[in-house]
Coordinates of C-alpha atoms in Angstrom, one line a residue:
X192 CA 118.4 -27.6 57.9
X193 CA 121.8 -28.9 57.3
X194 CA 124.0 -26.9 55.0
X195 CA 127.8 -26.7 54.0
X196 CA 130.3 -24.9 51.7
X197 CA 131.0 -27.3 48.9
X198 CA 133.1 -25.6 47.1
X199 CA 134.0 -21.7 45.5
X200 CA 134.9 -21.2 41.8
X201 CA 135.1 -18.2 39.7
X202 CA 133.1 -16.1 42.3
X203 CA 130.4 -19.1 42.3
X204 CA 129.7 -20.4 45.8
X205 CA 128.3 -23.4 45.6
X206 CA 126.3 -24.6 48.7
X207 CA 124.7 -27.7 49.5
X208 CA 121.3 -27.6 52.1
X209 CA 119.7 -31.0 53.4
X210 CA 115.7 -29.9 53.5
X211 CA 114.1 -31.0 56.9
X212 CA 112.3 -34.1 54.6
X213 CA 116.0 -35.4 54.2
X214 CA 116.2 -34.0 50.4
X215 CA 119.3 -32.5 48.6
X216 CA 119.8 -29.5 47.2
X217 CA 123.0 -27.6 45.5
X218 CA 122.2 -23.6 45.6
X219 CA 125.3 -22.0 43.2
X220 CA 125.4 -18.3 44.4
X221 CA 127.1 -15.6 41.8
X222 CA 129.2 -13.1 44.4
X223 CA 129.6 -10.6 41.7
X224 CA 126.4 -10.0 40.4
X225 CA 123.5 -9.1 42.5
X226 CA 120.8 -9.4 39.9
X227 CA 121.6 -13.1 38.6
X228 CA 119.2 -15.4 40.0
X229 CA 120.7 -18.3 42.4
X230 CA 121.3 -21.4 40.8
X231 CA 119.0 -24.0 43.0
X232 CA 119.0 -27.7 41.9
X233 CA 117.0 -30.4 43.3
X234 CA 115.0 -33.7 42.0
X235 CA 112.5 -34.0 44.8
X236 CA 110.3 -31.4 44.0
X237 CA 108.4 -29.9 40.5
X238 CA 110.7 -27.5 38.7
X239 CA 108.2 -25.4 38.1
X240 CA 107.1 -23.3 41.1
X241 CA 103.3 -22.9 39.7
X242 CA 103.3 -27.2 40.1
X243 CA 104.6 -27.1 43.5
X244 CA 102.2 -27.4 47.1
X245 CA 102.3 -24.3 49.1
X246 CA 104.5 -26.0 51.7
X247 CA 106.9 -27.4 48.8
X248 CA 107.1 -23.5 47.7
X249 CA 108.0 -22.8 50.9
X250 CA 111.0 -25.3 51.9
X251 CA 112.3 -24.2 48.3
X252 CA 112.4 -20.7 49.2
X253 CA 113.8 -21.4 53.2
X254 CA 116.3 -24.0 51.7
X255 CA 117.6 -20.5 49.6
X256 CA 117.5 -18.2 52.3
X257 CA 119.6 -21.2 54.3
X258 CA 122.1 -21.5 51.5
X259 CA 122.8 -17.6 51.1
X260 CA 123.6 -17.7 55.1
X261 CA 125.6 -19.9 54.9
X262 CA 127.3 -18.2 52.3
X263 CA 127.4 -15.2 54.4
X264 CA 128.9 -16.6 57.4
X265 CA 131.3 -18.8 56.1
X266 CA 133.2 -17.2 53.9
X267 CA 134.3 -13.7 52.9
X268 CA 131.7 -12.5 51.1
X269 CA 128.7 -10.3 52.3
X270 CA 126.1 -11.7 51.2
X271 CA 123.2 -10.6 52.6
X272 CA 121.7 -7.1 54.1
X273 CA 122.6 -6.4 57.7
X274 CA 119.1 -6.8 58.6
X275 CA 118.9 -10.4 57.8
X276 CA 122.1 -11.0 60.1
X277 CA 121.2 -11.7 63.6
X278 CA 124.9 -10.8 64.6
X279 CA 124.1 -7.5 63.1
X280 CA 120.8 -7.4 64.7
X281 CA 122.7 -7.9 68.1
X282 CA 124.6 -5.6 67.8
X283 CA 121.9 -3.1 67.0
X284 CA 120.4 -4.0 70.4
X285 CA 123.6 -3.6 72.2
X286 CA 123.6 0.0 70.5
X287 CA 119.9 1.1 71.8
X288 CA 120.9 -0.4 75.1
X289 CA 123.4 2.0 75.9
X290 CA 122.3 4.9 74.0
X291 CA 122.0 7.9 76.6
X292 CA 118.3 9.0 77.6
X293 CA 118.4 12.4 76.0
X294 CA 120.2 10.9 72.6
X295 CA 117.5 8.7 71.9
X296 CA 114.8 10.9 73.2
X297 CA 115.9 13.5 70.3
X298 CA 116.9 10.6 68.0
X299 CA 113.4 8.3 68.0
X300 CA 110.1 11.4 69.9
X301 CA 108.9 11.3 66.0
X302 CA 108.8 7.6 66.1
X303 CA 107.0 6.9 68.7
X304 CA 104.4 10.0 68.5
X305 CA 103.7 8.5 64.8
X306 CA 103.1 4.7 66.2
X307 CA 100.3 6.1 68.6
X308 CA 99.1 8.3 66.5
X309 CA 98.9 7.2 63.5
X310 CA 96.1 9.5 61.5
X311 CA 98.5 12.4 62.2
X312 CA 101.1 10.7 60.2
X313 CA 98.9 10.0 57.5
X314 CA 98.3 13.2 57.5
X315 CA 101.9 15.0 57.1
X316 CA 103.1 11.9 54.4
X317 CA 99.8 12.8 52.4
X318 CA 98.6 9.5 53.3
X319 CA 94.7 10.7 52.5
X320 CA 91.6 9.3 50.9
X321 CA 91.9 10.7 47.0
X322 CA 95.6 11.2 47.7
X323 CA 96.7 7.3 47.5
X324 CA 96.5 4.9 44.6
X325 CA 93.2 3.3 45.7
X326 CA 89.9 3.4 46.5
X327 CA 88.8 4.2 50.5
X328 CA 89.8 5.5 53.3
X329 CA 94.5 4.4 53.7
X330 CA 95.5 2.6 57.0
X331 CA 99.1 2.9 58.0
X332 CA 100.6 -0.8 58.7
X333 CA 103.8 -0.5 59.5
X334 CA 106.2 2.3 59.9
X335 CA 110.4 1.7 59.6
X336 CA 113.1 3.9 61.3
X337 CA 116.7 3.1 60.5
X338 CA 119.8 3.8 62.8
X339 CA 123.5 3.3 62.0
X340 CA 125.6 2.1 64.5
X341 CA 129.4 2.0 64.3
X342 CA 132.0 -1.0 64.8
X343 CA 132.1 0.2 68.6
X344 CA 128.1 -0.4 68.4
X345 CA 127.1 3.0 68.9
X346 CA 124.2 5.2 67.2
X347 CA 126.1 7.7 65.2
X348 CA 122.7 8.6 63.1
X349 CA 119.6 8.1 63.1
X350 CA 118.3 8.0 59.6
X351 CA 115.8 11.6 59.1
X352 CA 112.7 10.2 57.8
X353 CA 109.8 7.8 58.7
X354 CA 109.4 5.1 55.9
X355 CA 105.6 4.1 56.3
X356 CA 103.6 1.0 54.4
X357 CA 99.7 1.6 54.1
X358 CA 96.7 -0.2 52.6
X359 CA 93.6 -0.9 53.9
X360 CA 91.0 -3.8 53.8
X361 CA 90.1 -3.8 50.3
X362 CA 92.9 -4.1 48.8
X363 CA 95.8 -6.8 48.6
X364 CA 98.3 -5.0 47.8
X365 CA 100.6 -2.8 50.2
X366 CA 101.9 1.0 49.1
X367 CA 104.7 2.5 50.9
X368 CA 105.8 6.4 51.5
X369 CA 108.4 8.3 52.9
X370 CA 112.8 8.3 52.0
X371 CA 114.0 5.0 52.2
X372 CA 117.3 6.4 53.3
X373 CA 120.5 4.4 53.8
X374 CA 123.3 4.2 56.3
X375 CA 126.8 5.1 55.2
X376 CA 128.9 2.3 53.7
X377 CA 130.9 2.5 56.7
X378 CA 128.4 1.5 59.3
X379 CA 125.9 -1.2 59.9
X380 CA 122.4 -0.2 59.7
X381 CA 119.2 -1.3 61.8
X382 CA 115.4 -0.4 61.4
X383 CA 112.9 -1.3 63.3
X384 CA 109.7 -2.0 61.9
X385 CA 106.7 -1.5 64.1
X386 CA 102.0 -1.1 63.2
X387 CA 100.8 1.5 64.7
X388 CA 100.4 0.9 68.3
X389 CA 96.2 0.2 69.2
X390 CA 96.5 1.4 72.5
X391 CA 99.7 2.2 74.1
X392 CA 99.8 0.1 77.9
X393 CA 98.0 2.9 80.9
X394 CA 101.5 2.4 82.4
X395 CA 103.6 2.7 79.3
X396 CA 106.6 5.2 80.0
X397 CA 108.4 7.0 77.8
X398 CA 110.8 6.6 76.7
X399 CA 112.7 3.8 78.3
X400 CA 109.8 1.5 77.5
X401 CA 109.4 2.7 73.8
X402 CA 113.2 1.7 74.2
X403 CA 112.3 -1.8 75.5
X404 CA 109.6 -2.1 73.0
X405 CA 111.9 -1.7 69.7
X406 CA 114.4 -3.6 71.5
X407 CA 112.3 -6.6 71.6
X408 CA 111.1 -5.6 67.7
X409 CA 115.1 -6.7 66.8
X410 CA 114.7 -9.3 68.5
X411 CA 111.8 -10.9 66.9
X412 CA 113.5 -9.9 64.1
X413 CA 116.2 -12.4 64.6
X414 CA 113.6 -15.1 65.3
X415 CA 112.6 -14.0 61.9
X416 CA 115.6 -14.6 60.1
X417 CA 115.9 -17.8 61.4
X418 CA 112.1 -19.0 60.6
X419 CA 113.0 -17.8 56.9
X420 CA 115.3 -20.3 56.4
X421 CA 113.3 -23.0 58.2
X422 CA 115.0 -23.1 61.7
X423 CA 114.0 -22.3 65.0
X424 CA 115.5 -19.5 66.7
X425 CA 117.7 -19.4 69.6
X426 CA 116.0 -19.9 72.4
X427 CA 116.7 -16.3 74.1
X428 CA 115.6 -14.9 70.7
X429 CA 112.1 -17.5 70.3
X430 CA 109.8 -14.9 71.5
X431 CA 106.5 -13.6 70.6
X432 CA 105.5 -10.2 69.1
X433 CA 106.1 -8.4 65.4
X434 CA 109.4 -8.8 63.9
X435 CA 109.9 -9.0 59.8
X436 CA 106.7 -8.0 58.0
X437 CA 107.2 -11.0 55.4
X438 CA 109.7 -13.7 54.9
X439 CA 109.1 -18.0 54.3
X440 CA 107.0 -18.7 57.6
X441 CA 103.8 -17.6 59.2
X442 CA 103.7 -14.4 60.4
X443 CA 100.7 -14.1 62.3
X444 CA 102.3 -17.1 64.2
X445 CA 104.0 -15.5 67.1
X446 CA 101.5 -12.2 67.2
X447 CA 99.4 -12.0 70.3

């Protein structure tokens, strides 16, 4: 997609994205107020999103996504979460890179011993058949650990809890557990998002390779953030494996 900064007015960014079917759009973003909707006009698709194809949905949504990055990077404002940055992102890799054995040993051993095994988690969150809003025995799909990482792109915490999503077959919906905890305003933060692992490799090693392994999670992530607005990642960064759990594209497209 093509976009550009068309112009800035009373804390309105107005942004203009060219759709990859060659269609205009004009996506007026409020800077001051989180909670007001984005403006987004068009006159090549239905206005109402219950008359629009799945793929019209879709470019709608990535031509958004598009138009609040451009936003982002092009002027002042911050826009968007770190974790929808991929210069963040970098950064967040440079940071686990160069973290020292023993720090992120200490910092991420919970992490990895809930990823292989999973029913103990469920078992200290309370994540239980009877205990959870539905009927069944609760699979764990995904669990989150957050890190902050300084302008000098260092860990200088490691957020305390697990944050974990679970559901299972018979349901469509996805419940979540845990403290969604925050870095300080002062730092960027990063969390990986990882399912369970099925069966760790015979000649996994930890933990450099758990390292590896949520190294190349932030990377997928930053294909991710690309494929939400419609683009194709960097090539160093167009790799397969689990990055965002959701977002405008197909995520069972890269999975193994």
């Amino acid at each position: 997609m093509k976009a550009k900064i068309i112009g800035t007015e009373d804390d309105i960014i107005g942004v203009q994205v060219i759709d990859p079917r060659g269609n205009v759009h004009l996506v007026e973003i409020d800077v001051e107020n989180e909670d007001t909707e984005d403006l987004h006009a068009q006159e090549s698709y239905p206005l109402d999103s219950s008359e629009r194809t799945d793929e019209q949905e879709r470019i709608m949504n990535q031509v958004a996504a598009r138009a609040r990055f451009e936003a982002h990077t092009q002027t002042e404002y911050e826009i968007l979460r770190d974790g929808w940055v991929p210069r963040q992102l970098r950064r967040g890799i440079d940071a686990l890179e160069n973290m020292p054995v023993k720090e992120f040993d200490e910092a991420f051993r919970e992490y990895y011993h809930a990823l292989i095994n999973p029913a103990k988690a469920k078992e200290e969150y309370g994540i239980t058949e009877g205990e959870v809003e539905f009927s069944g025995e609760p699979q764990i799909v995904l669990i989150m650990k957050g890190f902050c990482i300084n302008e000098q792109n260092e860990v200088v915490n490691v957020l305390p809890d697990l944050y974990l999503y679970y559901s299972n077959e018979h349901v469509n919906e996805t419940y979540t557990t845990g403290h969604a905890a925050s870095c300080s305003t002062d730092t960027t933060q990063i969390t990986p998002m990882i399912p369970p692992f099925k069966e760790p490799p015979a000649d996994f090693v930890y933990p450099e390779d758990f390292r590896g392994f949520l190294i190349h999670n932030i990377i997928c992530q930053i294909r991710d953030v690309y494929r939400n607005m419609g683009e194709k990642a960097p090539e160093q960064y167009d790799i397969d494996g689990y990055g965002k759990p959701k977002g405008n594209f197909d995520r069972d497209e890269y999975l193994p």
